[in-house]
């Protein structure tokens, strides 16, 4: 009988303790759920505000805006999780210390990746090149296809796909062939001693003026680049649109070659043409 009474008392005591614990932790659970709901909504709202605000800033790439908005979202969620753990009596200071240690370890393990991310952010902010532009660095050249946070995609002149880590593009000088509206091109010809320098200059300028894709401002110019006792090097300098540089420069080189072939044929007598044309090198 006494054992039964002791069992009943122990059971009642355990139930009362469980009830007290349930009441105590029920408020903690309800508070944690409310914190999670409010924190999740706040994270999404702040992330959206940051994304919209950064998207309206001139020069901020969409990828960069999304990256910073995601950082804000995850930072808010981490704070919310730490607050939820504090609801259940977990020492948040130790949690924060553990997160810091984990972050340090991950940072040391991913030094190269983080370096690419930092370089990607700088490339997206400063914009030394954009999609569609043709660039060249010490080891990389091609047309930009996409600029990401980790790497940049390019298409080479041969039609080959190339992926370059952002750190390799940020730490070296970059030549952007498409950024400026116009580019200069030069064609040099070597005249023999019996060829007229004035006539050669007039021929080069007339070829440049006849090509409608050559810019009139600044006007095409010629200058004597070099000479010796037996020859002279004459150079034509003109400007063309960057998007048309390759096509126009090839067409102009061909036009100069044909024009000077014709000049040589007219100057050489018919009975002396078997000896070959006079010396010139377009």
Coordinates of C-alpha atoms in Angstrom, one line a residue:
X1 CA 0.0 0.0 0.0
X2 CA 2.8 2.4 0.9
X3 CA 4.6 1.6 -2.4
X4 CA 1.4 2.4 -4.4
X5 CA 1.1 5.7 -2.6
X6 CA 4.7 6.5 -3.3
X7 CA 4.3 5.7 -6.9
X8 CA 1.2 7.9 -7.2
X9 CA 3.1 10.8 -5.5
X10 CA 6.1 10.4 -7.8
X11 CA 3.8 10.2 -10.8
X12 CA 2.0 13.4 -9.8
X13 CA 5.3 15.1 -9.1
X14 CA 6.6 14.1 -12.5
X15 CA 3.5 15.2 -14.3
X16 CA 3.5 18.6 -12.5
X17 CA 7.2 19.1 -13.5
X18 CA 6.4 18.1 -17.1
X19 CA 3.5 20.5 -17.1
X20 CA 5.7 23.3 -15.8
X21 CA 8.4 22.5 -18.3
X22 CA 5.8 22.3 -21.1
X23 CA 4.3 25.6 -20.1
X24 CA 7.8 27.2 -19.9
X25 CA 9.0 25.8 -23.2
X26 CA 5.7 26.3 -25.0
X27 CA 6.2 30.0 -24.6
X28 CA 9.8 29.6 -25.9
X29 CA 8.6 27.5 -28.9
X30 CA 5.9 30.0 -29.7
X31 CA 8.4 32.9 -29.4
X32 CA 10.9 31.0 -31.6
X33 CA 8.2 30.4 -34.2
X34 CA 7.2 34.0 -34.2
X35 CA 10.8 35.1 -34.4
X36 CA 11.4 32.8 -37.4
X37 CA 8.3 34.1 -39.2
X38 CA 9.1 37.7 -38.5
X39 CA 12.8 37.2 -39.3
X40 CA 12.1 35.4 -42.5
X41 CA 9.8 38.1 -43.7
X42 CA 12.2 40.9 -42.6
X43 CA 15.1 39.1 -44.5
X44 CA 13.1 38.9 -47.7
X45 CA 11.9 42.5 -47.4
X46 CA 15.3 43.9 -46.7
X47 CA 16.8 41.8 -49.4
X48 CA 14.2 43.1 -51.9
X49 CA 14.8 46.7 -50.8
X50 CA 18.5 46.4 -51.2
X51 CA 18.2 44.8 -54.6
X52 CA 15.8 47.5 -55.9
X53 CA 17.9 50.3 -54.5
X54 CA 21.2 49.0 -55.9
X55 CA 19.5 48.3 -59.3
X56 CA 18.7 52.0 -59.6
X57 CA 22.3 53.0 -58.9
X58 CA 24.0 53.8 -62.2
X59 CA 27.0 51.5 -62.9
X60 CA 25.8 48.7 -60.5
X61 CA 25.5 45.4 -62.4
X62 CA 22.4 43.2 -61.8
X63 CA 24.7 40.3 -60.7
X64 CA 26.3 42.6 -58.1
X65 CA 22.9 43.8 -56.8
X66 CA 21.7 40.3 -56.4
X67 CA 24.9 39.3 -54.6
X68 CA 24.7 42.1 -52.0
X69 CA 20.9 41.5 -51.5
X70 CA 21.6 37.8 -50.8
X71 CA 24.3 38.7 -48.3
X72 CA 21.9 41.0 -46.4
X73 CA 19.2 38.2 -46.5
X74 CA 21.5 35.5 -45.1
X75 CA 23.0 37.9 -42.5
X76 CA 19.5 38.6 -41.2
X77 CA 18.6 34.9 -41.1
X78 CA 21.8 34.1 -39.2
X79 CA 20.9 36.8 -36.6
X80 CA 17.4 35.3 -36.3
X81 CA 18.7 31.8 -35.8
X82 CA 21.0 33.0 -33.0
X83 CA 18.0 34.8 -31.4
X84 CA 15.9 31.6 -31.6
X85 CA 18.7 29.6 -29.9
X86 CA 18.8 32.2 -27.2
X87 CA 15.1 31.5 -26.5
X88 CA 16.0 28.0 -25.4
X89 CA 18.8 29.0 -23.1
X90 CA 21.7 28.4 -25.5
X91 CA 24.7 30.7 -24.9
X92 CA 24.6 32.9 -28.0
X93 CA 28.2 34.2 -27.3
X94 CA 29.5 30.7 -27.8
X95 CA 27.4 30.2 -30.9
X96 CA 28.8 33.5 -32.4
X97 CA 32.3 32.4 -31.5
X98 CA 31.8 29.1 -33.2
X99 CA 30.4 30.8 -36.3
X100 CA 33.4 33.1 -36.4
X101 CA 35.8 30.2 -36.2
X102 CA 33.9 28.3 -38.9
X103 CA 33.9 31.5 -41.1
X104 CA 37.7 31.8 -40.5
X105 CA 38.3 28.2 -41.4
X106 CA 36.2 28.4 -44.6
X107 CA 37.9 31.7 -45.6
X108 CA 41.4 30.1 -45.2
X109 CA 40.3 27.0 -47.2
X110 CA 38.7 29.1 -50.0
X111 CA 41.3 31.9 -50.3
X112 CA 41.4 31.5 -54.1
X113 CA 37.6 31.5 -54.4
X114 CA 37.2 34.5 -52.2
X115 CA 39.9 36.3 -54.2
X116 CA 37.9 35.7 -57.4
X117 CA 34.8 37.0 -55.7
X118 CA 36.6 40.2 -54.6
X119 CA 38.0 40.6 -58.1
X120 CA 34.5 40.0 -59.6
X121 CA 33.0 42.7 -57.4
X122 CA 35.6 45.2 -58.5
X123 CA 35.1 44.2 -62.1
X124 CA 31.4 44.6 -61.9
X125 CA 31.7 48.0 -60.1
X126 CA 34.5 49.6 -62.2
X127 CA 33.4 47.9 -65.4
X128 CA 36.7 47.9 -67.4
X129 CA 34.8 45.7 -69.9
X130 CA 31.2 44.8 -70.6
X131 CA 29.4 42.0 -72.4
X132 CA 30.1 42.1 -76.2
X133 CA 33.4 44.0 -75.9
X134 CA 36.7 42.7 -77.2
X135 CA 39.6 42.7 -74.7
X136 CA 43.1 41.4 -74.3
X137 CA 45.3 40.8 -71.3
X138 CA 48.6 39.2 -70.8
X139 CA 47.2 35.6 -71.1
X140 CA 43.5 36.1 -72.1
X141 CA 41.9 37.6 -75.2
X142 CA 38.5 37.4 -76.7
X143 CA 34.9 38.9 -76.7
X144 CA 33.1 39.0 -73.3
X145 CA 30.2 36.7 -73.1
X146 CA 29.3 37.0 -69.4
X147 CA 30.8 38.5 -66.2
X148 CA 30.2 36.6 -63.1
X149 CA 31.3 36.8 -59.5
X150 CA 33.7 33.9 -59.8
X151 CA 34.8 33.9 -63.4
X152 CA 34.4 35.7 -66.8
X153 CA 33.3 33.9 -69.9
X154 CA 34.9 34.8 -73.3
X155 CA 34.7 33.8 -76.9
X156 CA 38.0 33.8 -78.7
X157 CA 38.5 35.0 -82.3
X158 CA 38.7 31.4 -83.3
X159 CA 35.2 30.7 -81.8
X160 CA 36.6 28.9 -78.8
X161 CA 34.9 29.1 -75.4
X162 CA 37.2 30.4 -72.6
X163 CA 36.5 30.7 -68.9
X164 CA 38.9 33.0 -67.0
X165 CA 39.0 33.4 -63.2
X166 CA 38.3 37.0 -62.2
X167 CA 41.5 37.3 -60.3
X168 CA 43.5 36.7 -63.5
X169 CA 41.7 39.6 -65.1
X170 CA 41.9 42.0 -62.2
X171 CA 45.6 41.9 -61.4
X172 CA 46.8 42.7 -65.0
X173 CA 46.5 45.6 -67.4
X174 CA 43.4 45.2 -69.7
X175 CA 43.3 46.4 -73.3
X176 CA 39.7 47.0 -74.3
X177 CA 39.4 47.3 -78.1
X178 CA 35.7 48.1 -78.1
X179 CA 35.3 50.7 -75.3
X180 CA 36.2 53.8 -77.4
X181 CA 34.1 54.8 -80.4
X182 CA 36.9 54.9 -83.0
X183 CA 40.3 53.3 -83.5
X184 CA 43.3 54.3 -85.5
X185 CA 44.9 52.1 -88.2
X186 CA 48.1 52.5 -90.1
X187 CA 49.3 51.2 -93.5
X188 CA 53.0 51.6 -94.5
X189 CA 54.4 51.2 -98.0
X190 CA 58.1 51.1 -99.0
X191 CA 58.9 53.3 -102.1
X192 CA 61.9 52.8 -104.3
X193 CA 64.2 55.6 -105.0
X194 CA 62.6 56.4 -108.4
X195 CA 59.1 56.6 -107.1
X196 CA 57.6 60.0 -106.3
X197 CA 56.9 60.7 -102.7
X198 CA 54.2 63.3 -103.4
X199 CA 52.4 61.0 -105.8
X200 CA 52.5 58.2 -103.3
X201 CA 51.0 60.5 -100.6
X202 CA 48.3 61.6 -103.0
X203 CA 47.5 58.0 -103.8
X204 CA 47.2 57.0 -100.2
X205 CA 45.0 59.9 -99.3
X206 CA 42.7 59.4 -102.2
X207 CA 42.2 55.8 -101.2
X208 CA 41.3 56.8 -97.7
X209 CA 38.9 59.5 -98.9
X210 CA 37.2 57.1 -101.3
X211 CA 36.5 54.7 -98.4
X212 CA 33.2 55.9 -96.8
X213 CA 33.9 54.0 -93.6
X214 CA 37.0 56.0 -92.9
X215 CA 36.4 58.9 -90.5
X216 CA 36.7 62.4 -91.9
X217 CA 37.5 63.9 -88.5
X218 CA 40.3 63.5 -87.8
X219 CA 41.2 63.4 -91.5
X220 CA 43.6 60.8 -92.9
X221 CA 47.2 61.8 -92.8
X222 CA 50.5 60.6 -94.3
X223 CA 54.0 61.0 -93.1
X224 CA 57.5 59.8 -94.0
X225 CA 58.3 57.1 -91.4
X226 CA 61.8 56.3 -92.5
X227 CA 64.2 56.4 -95.5
X228 CA 67.6 55.5 -96.7
X229 CA 69.6 55.8 -99.9
X230 CA 67.5 53.4 -101.8
X231 CA 64.0 53.5 -100.4
X232 CA 61.6 55.5 -98.3
X233 CA 58.8 54.2 -95.9
X234 CA 55.6 56.1 -96.2
X235 CA 52.7 55.6 -93.7
X236 CA 49.0 56.3 -94.0
X237 CA 47.2 56.9 -90.7
X238 CA 43.4 57.1 -90.5
X239 CA 40.6 56.5 -88.0
X240 CA 37.6 54.1 -88.3
X241 CA 34.8 52.9 -86.0
X242 CA 35.9 50.3 -83.5
X243 CA 33.1 47.9 -84.6
X244 CA 34.3 48.1 -88.2
X245 CA 38.1 48.1 -87.5
X246 CA 38.9 44.6 -88.7
X247 CA 36.8 44.7 -91.9
X248 CA 37.9 48.2 -92.9
X249 CA 41.6 47.7 -92.2
X250 CA 41.7 44.6 -94.3
X251 CA 39.8 46.3 -97.2
X252 CA 42.1 49.3 -97.0
X253 CA 45.2 47.1 -97.0
X254 CA 43.9 45.4 -100.1
X255 CA 43.0 48.7 -101.8
X256 CA 46.5 50.1 -101.2
X257 CA 48.1 46.9 -102.6
X258 CA 46.1 47.1 -105.8
X259 CA 46.6 50.8 -106.2
X260 CA 50.4 50.5 -106.0
X261 CA 50.4 47.5 -108.2
X262 CA 48.7 49.7 -110.9
X263 CA 51.1 52.5 -110.3
X264 CA 54.1 50.2 -110.7
X265 CA 52.6 48.8 -113.9
X266 CA 52.1 52.2 -115.4
X267 CA 55.6 53.4 -114.5
X268 CA 57.5 50.3 -115.7
X269 CA 58.0 50.2 -119.6
X270 CA 56.4 47.3 -121.4
X271 CA 59.8 45.8 -122.4
X272 CA 61.1 46.0 -118.8
X273 CA 58.1 44.4 -117.1
X274 CA 59.6 41.0 -117.3
X275 CA 62.2 42.1 -114.8
X276 CA 59.5 42.4 -112.1
X277 CA 57.9 45.4 -110.4
X278 CA 59.7 48.1 -108.5
X279 CA 60.3 47.5 -104.8
X280 CA 57.4 48.3 -102.5
X281 CA 55.9 46.7 -99.5
X282 CA 52.4 47.7 -98.5

